[in-house]
Tab-separated table of C-alpha atoms in Angstrom:
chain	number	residue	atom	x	y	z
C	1	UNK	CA	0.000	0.000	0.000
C	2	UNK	CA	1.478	3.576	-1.105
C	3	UNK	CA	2.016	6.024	1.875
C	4	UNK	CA	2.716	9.597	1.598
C	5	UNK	CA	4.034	11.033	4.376
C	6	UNK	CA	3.949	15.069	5.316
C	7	UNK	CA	5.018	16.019	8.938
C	8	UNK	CA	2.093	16.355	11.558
C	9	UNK	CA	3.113	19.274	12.885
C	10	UNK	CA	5.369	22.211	12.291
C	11	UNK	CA	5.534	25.708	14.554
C	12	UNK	CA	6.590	29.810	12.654
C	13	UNK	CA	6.956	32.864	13.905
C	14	UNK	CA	5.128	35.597	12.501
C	15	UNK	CA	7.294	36.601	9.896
C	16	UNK	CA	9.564	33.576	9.629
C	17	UNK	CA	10.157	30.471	6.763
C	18	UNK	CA	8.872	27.580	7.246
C	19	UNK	CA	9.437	24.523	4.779
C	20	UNK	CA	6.769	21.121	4.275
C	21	UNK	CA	7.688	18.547	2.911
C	22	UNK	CA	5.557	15.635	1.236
C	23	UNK	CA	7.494	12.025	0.295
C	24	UNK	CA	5.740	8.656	-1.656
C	25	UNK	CA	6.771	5.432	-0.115
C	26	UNK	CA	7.666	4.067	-3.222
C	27	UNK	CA	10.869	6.676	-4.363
C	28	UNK	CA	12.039	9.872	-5.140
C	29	UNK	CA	8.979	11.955	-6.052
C	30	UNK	CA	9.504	13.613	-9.162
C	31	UNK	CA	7.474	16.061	-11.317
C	32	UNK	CA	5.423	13.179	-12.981
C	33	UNK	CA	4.105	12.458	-9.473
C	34	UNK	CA	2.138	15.650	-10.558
C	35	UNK	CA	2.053	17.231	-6.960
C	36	UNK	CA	-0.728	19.512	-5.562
C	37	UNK	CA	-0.669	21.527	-2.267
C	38	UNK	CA	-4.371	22.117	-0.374
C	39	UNK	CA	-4.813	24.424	2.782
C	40	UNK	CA	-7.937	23.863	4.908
C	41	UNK	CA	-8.913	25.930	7.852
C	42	UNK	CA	-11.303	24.696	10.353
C	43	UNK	CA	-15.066	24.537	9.131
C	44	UNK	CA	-13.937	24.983	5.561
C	45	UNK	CA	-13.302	22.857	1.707
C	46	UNK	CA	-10.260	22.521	0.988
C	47	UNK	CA	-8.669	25.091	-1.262
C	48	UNK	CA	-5.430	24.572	-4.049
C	49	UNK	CA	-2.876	26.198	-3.343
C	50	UNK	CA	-0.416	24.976	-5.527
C	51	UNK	CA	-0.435	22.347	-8.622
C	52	UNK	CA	1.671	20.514	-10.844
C	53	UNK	CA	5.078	20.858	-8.377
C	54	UNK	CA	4.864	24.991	-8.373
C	55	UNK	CA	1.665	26.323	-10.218
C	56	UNK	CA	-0.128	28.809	-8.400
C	57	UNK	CA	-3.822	29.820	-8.692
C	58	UNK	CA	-4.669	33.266	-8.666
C	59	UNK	CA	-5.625	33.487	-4.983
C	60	UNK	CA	-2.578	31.897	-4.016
C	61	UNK	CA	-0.200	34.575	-2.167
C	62	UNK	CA	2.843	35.159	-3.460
C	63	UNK	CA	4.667	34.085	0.048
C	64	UNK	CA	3.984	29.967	-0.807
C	65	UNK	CA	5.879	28.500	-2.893
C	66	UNK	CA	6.250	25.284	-4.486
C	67	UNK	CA	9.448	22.872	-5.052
C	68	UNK	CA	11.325	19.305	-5.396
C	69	UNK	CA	13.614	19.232	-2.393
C	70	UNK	CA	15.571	16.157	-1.591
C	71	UNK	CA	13.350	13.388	-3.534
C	72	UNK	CA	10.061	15.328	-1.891
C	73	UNK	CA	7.712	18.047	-3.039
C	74	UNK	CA	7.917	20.660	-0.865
C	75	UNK	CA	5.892	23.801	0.256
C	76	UNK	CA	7.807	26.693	1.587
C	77	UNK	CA	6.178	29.714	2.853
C	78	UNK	CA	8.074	32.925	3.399
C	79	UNK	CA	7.014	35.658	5.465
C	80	UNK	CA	4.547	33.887	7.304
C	81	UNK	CA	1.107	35.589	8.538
C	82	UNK	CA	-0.898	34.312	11.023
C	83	UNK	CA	-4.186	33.274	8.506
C	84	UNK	CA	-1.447	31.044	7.664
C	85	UNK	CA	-2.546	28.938	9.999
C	86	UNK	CA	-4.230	25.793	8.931
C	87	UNK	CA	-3.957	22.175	7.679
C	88	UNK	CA	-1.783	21.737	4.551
C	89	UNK	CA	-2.501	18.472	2.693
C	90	UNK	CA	-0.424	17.268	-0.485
C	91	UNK	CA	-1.101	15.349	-2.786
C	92	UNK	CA	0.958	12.808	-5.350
C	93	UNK	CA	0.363	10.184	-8.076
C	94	UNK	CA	2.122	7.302	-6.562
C	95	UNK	CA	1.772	4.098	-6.714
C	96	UNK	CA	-0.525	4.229	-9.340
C	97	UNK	CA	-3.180	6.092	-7.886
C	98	UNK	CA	-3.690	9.779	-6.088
C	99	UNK	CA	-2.483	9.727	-2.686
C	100	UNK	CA	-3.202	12.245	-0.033
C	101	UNK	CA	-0.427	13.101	2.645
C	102	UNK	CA	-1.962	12.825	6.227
C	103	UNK	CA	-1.867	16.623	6.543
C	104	UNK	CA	0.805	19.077	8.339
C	105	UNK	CA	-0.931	21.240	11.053
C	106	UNK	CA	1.024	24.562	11.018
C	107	UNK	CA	0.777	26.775	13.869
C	108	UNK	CA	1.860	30.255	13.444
C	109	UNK	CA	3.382	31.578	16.914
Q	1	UNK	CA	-16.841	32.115	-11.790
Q	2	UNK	CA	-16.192	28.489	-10.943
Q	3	UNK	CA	-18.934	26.822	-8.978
Q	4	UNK	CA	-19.436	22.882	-7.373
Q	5	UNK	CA	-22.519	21.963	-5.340
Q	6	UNK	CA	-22.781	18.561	-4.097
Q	7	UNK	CA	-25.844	16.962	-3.460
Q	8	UNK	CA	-27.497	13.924	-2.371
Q	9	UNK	CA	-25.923	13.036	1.057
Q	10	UNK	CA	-27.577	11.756	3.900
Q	11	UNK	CA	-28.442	9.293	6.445
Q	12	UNK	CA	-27.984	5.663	5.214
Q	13	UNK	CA	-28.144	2.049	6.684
Q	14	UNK	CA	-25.576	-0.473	6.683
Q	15	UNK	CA	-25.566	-2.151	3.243
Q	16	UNK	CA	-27.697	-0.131	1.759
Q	17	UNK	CA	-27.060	2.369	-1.355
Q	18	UNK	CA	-26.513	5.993	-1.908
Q	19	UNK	CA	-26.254	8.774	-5.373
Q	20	UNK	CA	-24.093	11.804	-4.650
Q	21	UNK	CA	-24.312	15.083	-7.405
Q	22	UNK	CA	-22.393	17.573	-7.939
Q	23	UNK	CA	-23.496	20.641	-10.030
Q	24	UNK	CA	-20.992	22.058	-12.085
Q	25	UNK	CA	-20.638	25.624	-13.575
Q	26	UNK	CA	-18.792	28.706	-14.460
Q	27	UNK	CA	-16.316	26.804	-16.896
Q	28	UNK	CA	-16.656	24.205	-19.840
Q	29	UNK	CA	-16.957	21.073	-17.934
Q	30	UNK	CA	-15.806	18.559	-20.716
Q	31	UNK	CA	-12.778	20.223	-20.529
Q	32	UNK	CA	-11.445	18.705	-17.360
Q	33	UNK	CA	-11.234	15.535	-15.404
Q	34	UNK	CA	-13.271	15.133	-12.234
Q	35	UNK	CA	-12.551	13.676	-8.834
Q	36	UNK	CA	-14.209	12.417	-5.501
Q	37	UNK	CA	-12.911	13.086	-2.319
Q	38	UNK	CA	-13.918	12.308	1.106
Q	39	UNK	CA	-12.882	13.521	4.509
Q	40	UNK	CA	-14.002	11.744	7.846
Q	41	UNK	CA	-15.083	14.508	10.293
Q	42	UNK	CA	-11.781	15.703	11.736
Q	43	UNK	CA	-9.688	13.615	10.008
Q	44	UNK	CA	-7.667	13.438	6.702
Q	45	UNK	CA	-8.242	13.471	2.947
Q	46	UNK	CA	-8.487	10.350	1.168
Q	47	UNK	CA	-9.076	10.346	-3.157
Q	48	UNK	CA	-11.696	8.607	-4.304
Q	49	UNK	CA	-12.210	8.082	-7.574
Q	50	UNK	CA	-12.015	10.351	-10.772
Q	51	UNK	CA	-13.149	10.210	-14.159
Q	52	UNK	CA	-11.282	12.036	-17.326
Q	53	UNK	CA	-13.400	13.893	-19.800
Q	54	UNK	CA	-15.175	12.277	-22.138
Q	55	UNK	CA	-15.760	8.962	-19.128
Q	56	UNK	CA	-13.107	6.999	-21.269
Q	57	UNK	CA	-10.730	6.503	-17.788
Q	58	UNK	CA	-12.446	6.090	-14.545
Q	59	UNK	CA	-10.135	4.835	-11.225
Q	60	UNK	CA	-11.149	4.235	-7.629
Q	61	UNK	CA	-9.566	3.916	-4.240
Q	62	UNK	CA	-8.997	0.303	-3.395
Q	63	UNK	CA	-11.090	1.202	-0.371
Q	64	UNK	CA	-14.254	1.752	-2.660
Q	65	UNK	CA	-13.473	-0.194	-6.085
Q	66	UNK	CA	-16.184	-2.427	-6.541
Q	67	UNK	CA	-18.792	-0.598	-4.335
Q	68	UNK	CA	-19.113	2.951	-5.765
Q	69	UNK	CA	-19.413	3.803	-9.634
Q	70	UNK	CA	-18.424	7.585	-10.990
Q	71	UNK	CA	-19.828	8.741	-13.948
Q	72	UNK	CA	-20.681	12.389	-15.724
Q	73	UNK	CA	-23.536	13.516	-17.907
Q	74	UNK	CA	-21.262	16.799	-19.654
Q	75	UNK	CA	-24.415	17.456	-21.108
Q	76	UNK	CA	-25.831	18.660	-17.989
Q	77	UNK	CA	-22.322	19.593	-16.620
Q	78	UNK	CA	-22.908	16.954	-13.757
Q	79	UNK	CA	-20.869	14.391	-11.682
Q	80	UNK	CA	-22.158	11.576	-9.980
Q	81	UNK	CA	-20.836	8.865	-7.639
Q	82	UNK	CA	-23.111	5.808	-7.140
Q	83	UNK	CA	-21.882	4.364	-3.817
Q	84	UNK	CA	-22.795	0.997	-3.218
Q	85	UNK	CA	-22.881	-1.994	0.006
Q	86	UNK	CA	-22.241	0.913	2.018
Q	87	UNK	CA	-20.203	0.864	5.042
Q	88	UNK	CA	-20.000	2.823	8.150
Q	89	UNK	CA	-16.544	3.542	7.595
Q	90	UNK	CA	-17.915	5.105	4.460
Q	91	UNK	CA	-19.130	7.910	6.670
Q	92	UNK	CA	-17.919	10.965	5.523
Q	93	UNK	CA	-17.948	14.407	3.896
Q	94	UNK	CA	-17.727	14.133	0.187
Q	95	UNK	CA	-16.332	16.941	-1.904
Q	96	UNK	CA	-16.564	17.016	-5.273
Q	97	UNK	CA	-13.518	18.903	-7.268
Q	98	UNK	CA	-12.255	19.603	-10.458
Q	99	UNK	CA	-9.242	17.956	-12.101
Q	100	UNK	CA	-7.460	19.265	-14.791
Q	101	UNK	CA	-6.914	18.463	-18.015
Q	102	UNK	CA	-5.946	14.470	-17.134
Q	103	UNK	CA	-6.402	12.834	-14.583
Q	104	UNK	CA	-3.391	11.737	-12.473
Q	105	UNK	CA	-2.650	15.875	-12.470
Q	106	UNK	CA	-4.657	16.424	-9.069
Q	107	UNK	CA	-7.166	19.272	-8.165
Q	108	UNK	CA	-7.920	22.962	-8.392
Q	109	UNK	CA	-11.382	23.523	-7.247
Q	110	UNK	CA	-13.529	22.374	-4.687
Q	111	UNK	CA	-17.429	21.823	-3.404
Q	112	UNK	CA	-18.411	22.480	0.085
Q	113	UNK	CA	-19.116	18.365	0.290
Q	114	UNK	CA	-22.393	16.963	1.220
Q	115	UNK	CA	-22.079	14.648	4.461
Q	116	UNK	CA	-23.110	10.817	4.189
Q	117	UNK	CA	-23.475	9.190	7.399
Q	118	UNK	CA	-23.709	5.402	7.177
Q	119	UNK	CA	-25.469	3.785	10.317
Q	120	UNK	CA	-27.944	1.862	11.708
């Protein structure tokens, strides 16, 4: 069964950098693994915030970024503000299928 | 403007069967793939199935393959899953998103979900 593993929890400062990072149990993720990056705040849909490794929507601030870093997608956010806050899911195509991360809860303090 | 309404959710007993809609509008639907997702009330997200344009490609989480059917009428610019031998771990809130333009390339928009709660 394919895992993809984000960390659980990560702590900024108002201001600060803060890096997530998403990896596929089967290998390196690449840019055919096609990687998306969702933030959900409590009581609320999901919304894209990134797609396709570093694609941004329109409503996506400038601050969040989108990467490969060390055989993992990654989401860095620079100059974090504290509506920041929230659950950041990723998503790959690994393993054959679409696979969720378990979600990084990022507190902004 | 880019709009997803899900419909159909509800209360359901063990076994039994259940049709989720979504409503799509505000961009040519035939132009994009279409995915279910699902999140358990405080919990994670977890893909469900999707379906590519013209219904040529459907997949399905091994969780639900077998159970629940997706289809689309782009006629009507709607999206349907057909959810089968329901389970109570089936409970859920289903969102409804759009792809893009194939299918393994993940999600840009999103519904608000329509809640199916599967017990007895």
């Amino acid at each position: 069964q394919t895992v993809v593993t984000q960390e659980p929890s990560l702590t900024v400062s108002p201001g600060g950098t803060v890096t997530l990072t998403c990896a596929c149990s089967t290998g390196p993720v690449t840019s055919d693994y096609y990687p998306n990056w969702f933030q959900q705040k409590p009581g609320q849909a999901p919304r894209t915030l990134i797609y396709l490794t570093n694609n941004k929507h329109s409503w996506t601030p400038a601050r969040f970024s989108g990467s490969l870093l060390g055989g993992k997608a990654a989401l860095t956010l620079s100059g974090a503000q504290p509506e920041d806050e929230a659950e950041y899911y990723c998503l790959l195509y690994c393993g054959g299928a679409q696979v969720f991360g378990g979600g990084t809860k990022l507190t902004v303090l | 403007e880019v709009q997803l309404v899900e419909s159909g959710g509800g209360l359901v007993q063990p076994g039994r069967s259940l049709r989720l809609s979504c409503a799509a509008s505000g961009f040519t639907f035939d132009d994009f793939a279409m995915h279910w997702v699902r999140q358990v009330p405080g919990k994670g997200l977890e893909w469900v199935s999707g379906i590519n344009w013209n219904s040529g490609y459907t997949a399905y989480a091994d969780s639900v393959k077998g159970r629940f059917t997706i289809s689309r009428d782009n006629g009507k610019s709607a999206l349907f899953l057909q959810m089968n031998s329901l389970r109570p771990e089936d409970t859920a809130l289903y969102y409804c998103s759009r792809g893009f333009n194939g299918l393994r390339l993940g999600m840009g928009y999103w519904g608000q979900g329509t809640l199916v709660t599967v017990s007895s």
